[in-house]
Short mmCIF file of C-alpha atoms in Angstrom, two decimals:
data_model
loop_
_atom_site.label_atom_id
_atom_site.label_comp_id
_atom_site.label_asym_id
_atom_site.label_seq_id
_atom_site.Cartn_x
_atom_site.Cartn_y
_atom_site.Cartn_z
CA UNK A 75 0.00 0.00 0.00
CA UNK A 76 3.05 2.58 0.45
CA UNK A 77 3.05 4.49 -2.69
CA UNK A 78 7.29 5.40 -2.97
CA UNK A 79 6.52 7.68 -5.75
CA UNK A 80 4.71 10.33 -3.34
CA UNK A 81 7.73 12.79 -1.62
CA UNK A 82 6.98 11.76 1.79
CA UNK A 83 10.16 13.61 3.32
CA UNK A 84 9.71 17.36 4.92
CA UNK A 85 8.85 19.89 3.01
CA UNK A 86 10.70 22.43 4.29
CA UNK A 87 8.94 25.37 3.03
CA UNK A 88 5.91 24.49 4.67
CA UNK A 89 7.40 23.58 8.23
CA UNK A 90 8.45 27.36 8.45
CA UNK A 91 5.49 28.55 7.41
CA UNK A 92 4.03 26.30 10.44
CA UNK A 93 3.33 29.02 13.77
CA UNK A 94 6.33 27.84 15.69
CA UNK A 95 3.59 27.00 18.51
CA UNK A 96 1.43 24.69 16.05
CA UNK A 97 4.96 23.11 15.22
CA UNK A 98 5.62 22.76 18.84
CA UNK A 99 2.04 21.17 19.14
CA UNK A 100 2.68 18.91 16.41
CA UNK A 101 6.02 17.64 17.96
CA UNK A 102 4.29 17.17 21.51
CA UNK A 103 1.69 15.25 19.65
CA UNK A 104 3.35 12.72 18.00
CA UNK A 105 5.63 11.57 21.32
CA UNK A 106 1.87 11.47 22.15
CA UNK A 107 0.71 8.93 19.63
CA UNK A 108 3.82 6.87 19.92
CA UNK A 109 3.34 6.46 23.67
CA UNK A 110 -0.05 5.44 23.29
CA UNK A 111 0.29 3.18 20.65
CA UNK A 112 1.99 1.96 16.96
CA UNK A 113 1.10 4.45 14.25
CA UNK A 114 1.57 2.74 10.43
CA UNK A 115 1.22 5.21 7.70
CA UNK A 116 0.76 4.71 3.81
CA UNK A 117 0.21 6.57 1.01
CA UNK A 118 0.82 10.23 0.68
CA UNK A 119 0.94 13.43 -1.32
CA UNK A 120 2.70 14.27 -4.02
CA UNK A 121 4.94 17.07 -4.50
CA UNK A 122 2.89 18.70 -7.14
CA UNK A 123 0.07 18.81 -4.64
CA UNK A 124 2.22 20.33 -1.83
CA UNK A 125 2.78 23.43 -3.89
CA UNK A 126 -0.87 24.30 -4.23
CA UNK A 127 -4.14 24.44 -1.64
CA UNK A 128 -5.11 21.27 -0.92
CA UNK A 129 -8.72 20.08 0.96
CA UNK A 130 -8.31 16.54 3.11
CA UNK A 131 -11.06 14.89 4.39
CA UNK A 132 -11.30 11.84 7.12
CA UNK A 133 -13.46 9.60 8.41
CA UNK A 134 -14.36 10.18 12.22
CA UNK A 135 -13.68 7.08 14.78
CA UNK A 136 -12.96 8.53 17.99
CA UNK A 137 -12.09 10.98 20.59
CA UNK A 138 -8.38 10.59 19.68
CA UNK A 139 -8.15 10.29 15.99
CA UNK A 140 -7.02 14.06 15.19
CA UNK A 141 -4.46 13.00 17.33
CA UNK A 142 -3.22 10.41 15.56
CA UNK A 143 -3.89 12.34 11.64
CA UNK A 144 -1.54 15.23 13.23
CA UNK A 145 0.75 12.76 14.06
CA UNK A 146 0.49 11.14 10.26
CA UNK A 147 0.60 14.29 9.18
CA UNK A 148 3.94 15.01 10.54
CA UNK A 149 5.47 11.98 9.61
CA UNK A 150 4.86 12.58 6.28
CA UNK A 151 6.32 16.19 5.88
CA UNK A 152 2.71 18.56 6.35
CA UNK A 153 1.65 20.49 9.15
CA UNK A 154 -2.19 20.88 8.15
CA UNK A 155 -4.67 23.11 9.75
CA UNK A 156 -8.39 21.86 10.95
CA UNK A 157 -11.77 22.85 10.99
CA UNK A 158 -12.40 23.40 14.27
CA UNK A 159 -16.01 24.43 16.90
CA UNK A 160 -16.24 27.21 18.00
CA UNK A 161 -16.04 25.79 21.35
CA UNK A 162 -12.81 24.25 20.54
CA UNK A 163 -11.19 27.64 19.78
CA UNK A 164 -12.73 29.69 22.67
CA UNK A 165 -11.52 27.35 25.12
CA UNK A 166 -8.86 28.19 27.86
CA UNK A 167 -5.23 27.90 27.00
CA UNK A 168 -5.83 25.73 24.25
CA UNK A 169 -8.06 28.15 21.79
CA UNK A 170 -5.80 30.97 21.59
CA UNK A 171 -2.95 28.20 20.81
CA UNK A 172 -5.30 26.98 18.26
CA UNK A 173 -6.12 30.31 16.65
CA UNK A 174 -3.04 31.78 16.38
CA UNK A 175 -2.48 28.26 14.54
CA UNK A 176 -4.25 29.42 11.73
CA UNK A 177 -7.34 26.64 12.55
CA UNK A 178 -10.55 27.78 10.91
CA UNK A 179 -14.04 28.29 12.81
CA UNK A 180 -17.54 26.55 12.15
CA UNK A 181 -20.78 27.01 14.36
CA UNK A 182 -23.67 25.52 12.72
CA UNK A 183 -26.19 27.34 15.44
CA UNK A 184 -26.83 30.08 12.79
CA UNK A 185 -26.86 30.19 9.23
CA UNK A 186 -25.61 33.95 8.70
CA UNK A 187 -23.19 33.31 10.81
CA UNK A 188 -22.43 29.73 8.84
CA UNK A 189 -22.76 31.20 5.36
CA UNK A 190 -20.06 34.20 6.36
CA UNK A 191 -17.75 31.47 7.74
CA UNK A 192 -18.16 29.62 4.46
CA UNK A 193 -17.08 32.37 2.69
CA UNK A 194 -13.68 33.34 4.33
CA UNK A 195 -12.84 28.98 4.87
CA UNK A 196 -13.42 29.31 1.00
CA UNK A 197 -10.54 32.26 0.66
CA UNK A 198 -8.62 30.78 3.67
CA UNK A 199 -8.21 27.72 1.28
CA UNK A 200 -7.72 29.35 -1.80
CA UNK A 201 -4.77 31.41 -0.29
CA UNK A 202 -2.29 29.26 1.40
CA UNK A 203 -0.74 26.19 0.75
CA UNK A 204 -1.30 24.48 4.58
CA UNK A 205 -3.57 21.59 3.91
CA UNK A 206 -7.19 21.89 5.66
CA UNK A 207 -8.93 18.45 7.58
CA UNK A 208 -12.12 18.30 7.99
CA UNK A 209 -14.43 15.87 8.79
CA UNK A 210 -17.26 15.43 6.32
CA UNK A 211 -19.26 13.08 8.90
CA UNK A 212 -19.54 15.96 11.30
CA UNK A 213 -19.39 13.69 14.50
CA UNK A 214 -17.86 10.11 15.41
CA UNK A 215 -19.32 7.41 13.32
CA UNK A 216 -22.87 5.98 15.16
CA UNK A 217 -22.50 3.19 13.04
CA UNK A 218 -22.84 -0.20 14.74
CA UNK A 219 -19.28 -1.42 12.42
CA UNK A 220 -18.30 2.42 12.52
CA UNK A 221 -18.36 2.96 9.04
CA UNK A 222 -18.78 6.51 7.97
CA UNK A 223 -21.67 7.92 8.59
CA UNK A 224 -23.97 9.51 5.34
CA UNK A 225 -22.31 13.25 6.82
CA UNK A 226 -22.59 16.70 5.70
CA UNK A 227 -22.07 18.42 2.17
CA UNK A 228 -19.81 21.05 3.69
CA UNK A 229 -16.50 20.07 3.05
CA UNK A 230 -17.23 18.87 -0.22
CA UNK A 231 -19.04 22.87 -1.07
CA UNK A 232 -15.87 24.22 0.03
CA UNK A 233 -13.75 22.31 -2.31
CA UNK A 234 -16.22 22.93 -5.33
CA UNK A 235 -15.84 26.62 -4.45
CA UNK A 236 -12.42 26.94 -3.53
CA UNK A 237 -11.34 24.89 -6.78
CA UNK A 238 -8.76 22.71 -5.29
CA UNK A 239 -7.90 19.07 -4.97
CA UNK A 240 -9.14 16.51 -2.24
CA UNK A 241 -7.56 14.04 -0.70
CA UNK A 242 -9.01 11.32 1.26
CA UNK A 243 -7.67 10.15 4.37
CA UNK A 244 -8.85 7.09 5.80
CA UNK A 245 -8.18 5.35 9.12
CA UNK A 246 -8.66 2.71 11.82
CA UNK A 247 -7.79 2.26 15.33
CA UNK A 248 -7.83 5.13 16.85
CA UNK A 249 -10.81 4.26 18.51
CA UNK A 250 -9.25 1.55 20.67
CA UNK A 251 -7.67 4.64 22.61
CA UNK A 252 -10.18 6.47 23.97
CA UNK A 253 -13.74 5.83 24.49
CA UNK A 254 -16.11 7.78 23.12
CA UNK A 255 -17.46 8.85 26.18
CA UNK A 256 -20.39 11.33 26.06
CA UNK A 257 -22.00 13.97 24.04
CA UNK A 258 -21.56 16.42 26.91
CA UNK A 259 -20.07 16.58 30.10
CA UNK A 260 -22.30 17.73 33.14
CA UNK A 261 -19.53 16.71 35.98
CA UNK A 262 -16.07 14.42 36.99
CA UNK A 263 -17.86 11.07 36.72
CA UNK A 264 -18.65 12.02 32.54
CA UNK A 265 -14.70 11.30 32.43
CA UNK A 266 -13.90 8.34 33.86
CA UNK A 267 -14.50 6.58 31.25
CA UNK A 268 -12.27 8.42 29.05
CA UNK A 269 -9.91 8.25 31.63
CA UNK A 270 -9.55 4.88 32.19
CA UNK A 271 -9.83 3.82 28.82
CA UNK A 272 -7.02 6.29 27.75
CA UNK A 273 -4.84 5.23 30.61
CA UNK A 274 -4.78 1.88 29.47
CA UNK A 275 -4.15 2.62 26.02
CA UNK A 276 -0.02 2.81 26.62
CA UNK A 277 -0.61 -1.17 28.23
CA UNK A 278 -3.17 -2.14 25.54
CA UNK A 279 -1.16 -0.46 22.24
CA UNK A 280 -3.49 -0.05 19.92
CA UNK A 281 -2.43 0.15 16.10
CA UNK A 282 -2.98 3.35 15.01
CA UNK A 283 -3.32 2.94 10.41
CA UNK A 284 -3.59 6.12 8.02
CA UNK A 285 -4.03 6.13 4.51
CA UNK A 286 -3.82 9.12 2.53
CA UNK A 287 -5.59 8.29 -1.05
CA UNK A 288 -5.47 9.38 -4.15
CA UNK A 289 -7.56 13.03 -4.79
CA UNK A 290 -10.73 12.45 -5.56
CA UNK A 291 -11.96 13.17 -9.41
CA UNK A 292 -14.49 15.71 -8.79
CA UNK A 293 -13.81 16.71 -12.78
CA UNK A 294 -17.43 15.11 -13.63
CA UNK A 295 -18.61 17.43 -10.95
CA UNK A 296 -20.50 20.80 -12.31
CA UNK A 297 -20.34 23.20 -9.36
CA UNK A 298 -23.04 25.40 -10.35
CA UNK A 299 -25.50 22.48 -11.72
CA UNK A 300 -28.13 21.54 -8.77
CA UNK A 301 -27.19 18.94 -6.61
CA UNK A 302 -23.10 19.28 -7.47
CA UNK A 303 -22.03 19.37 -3.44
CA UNK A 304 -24.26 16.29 -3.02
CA UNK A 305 -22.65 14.12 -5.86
CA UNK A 306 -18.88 15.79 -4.85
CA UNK A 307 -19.96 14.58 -1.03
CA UNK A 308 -20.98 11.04 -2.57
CA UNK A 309 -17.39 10.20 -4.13
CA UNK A 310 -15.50 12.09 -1.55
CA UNK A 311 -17.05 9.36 0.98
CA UNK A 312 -16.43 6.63 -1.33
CA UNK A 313 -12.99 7.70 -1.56
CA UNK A 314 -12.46 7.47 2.25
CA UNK A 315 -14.50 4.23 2.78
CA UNK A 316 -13.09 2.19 -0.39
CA UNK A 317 -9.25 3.30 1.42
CA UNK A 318 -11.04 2.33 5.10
CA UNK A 319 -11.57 -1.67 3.55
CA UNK A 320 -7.95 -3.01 3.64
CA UNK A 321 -7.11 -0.99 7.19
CA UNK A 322 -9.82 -3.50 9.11
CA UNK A 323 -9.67 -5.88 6.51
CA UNK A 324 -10.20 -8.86 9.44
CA UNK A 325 -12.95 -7.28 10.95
CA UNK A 326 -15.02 -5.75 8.13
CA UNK A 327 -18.57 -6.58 10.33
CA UNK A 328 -17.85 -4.82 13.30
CA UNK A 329 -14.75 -3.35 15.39
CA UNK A 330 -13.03 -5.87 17.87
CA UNK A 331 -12.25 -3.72 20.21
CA UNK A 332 -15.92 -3.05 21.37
CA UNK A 333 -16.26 0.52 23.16
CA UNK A 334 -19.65 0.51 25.76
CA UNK A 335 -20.13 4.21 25.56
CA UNK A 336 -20.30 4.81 21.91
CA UNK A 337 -24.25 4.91 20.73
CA UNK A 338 -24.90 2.55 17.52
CA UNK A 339 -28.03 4.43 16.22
CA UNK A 340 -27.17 4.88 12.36
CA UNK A 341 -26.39 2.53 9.54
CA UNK A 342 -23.71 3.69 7.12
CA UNK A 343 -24.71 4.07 3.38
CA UNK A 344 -21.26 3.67 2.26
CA UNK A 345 -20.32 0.05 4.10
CA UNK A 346 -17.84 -2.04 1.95
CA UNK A 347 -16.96 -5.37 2.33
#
């Protein structure tokens, strides 16, 4: 599955233009990951596509998998940017590290508010040459086998409008890190769960796999024809589950590594076997 024609060493260009304090994140990160568990990553990005914007998109398994894409991210020479809640960013300490980052803002409680940030994530994208995650699925996967989940248009509107290429990331394991927990946490006893699961994780070592895919051919894709973010959305998640299928290849039907807190109330439309 490694591709050796994809540059996978630094691109040193890119690391400077890196905050030092995201770089310093990124560094911190990946001791991180490799504490926790064995990260394997293949694929990658060509050199071509590290000179220009560049839109990557990921399926969502966990409470630590943007941990473990910085970390993939960093072993193969890019130091990308996310999508981030608002929440996220105003938090203490950590959302003025992330902001000054250069991480982009999305709150979905209004839609002037959503259509304005749409606008400058479309610019943001179009003007630098720091790759942008985001996850098209919105949330971790509810999936009983946690395959994506149907998700959201937005990412693939932004890359229609922002004219650049997408590249699917796909990955597995990350889940067997942390649970998932709860949608919101009302006091201590919401975290024990995450605590003791994450504890463990160093004893356990999960397998951490990323795969970063070929772009996507969106060139079918009219952007101003009806229905163009819904058809870009459709082969953007194909992309990401067709590259998911040989990363769980022995357990296609459902995750061993069964997590108690995660709900199972959606079926994925895009489930390969």
């Amino acid at each position: 599955m490694l591709c050796p024609m994809f540059a996978l060493h630094q691109d040193e260009n890119s690391a400077r233009r890196a905050p030092a304090i995201w770089r310093t994140m990124l560094n911190i990160d990946r001791g991180l990951v490799n504490f926790v568990g064995k990260l394997t990553v293949t694929g990658g990005v060509s050199a071509e596509l590290r000179r220009q914007p560049l839109l990557m998109t990921a399926n969502h398994i966990g409470v630590f998998d943007a941990f473990v894409l910085m970390a993939a991210c960093k072993r193969i020479g890019i130091n990308p940017r996310f999508m981030l809640a608002g929440g996220i960013l105003d938090a203490p300490v950590i959302g003025p590290a992330l902001r000054v980052s250069g991480h982009l803002r999305v709150d979905r409680q209004q839609a002037s508010t959503a259509i304005g940030q749409f606008a400058e994530a479309t610019e943001a994208l179009r003007t630098t040459r720091d790759p942008l995650i985001v996850y098209p699925e919105g949330r971790i996967s509810h999936d009983p086998g946690l395959w994506p989940e149907r998700g959201k248009t937005g990412a693939a509107r932004l890359a229609l409008a922002a004219g650049v290429p997408v590249i699917p990331i796909s990955q597995w394991g990350a889940h067997e890190a942390v649970y998932w927990g709860t949608e919101t946490v009302n006091g201590p006893a919401d975290l024990v769960p995450l605590a003791k699961s994450g504890l463990s994780a160093p004893m356990r070592r999960p397998r951490f796999k990323v795969h970063f895919g070929d772009p996507v051919d969106l060139s079918e894709v009219e952007p101003e024809r009806p229905g163009a973010g819904v058809r870009a959305h459709a082969k953007i998640m194909q992309a990401i589950t067709d590259g998911l299928v040989p990363l769980r290849r022995d357990e296609l039907d459902k995750p061993r590594f069964h997590d108690p807190t995660r709900p199972t109330d959606t079926v994925s439309p895009w489930k390969r076997h």
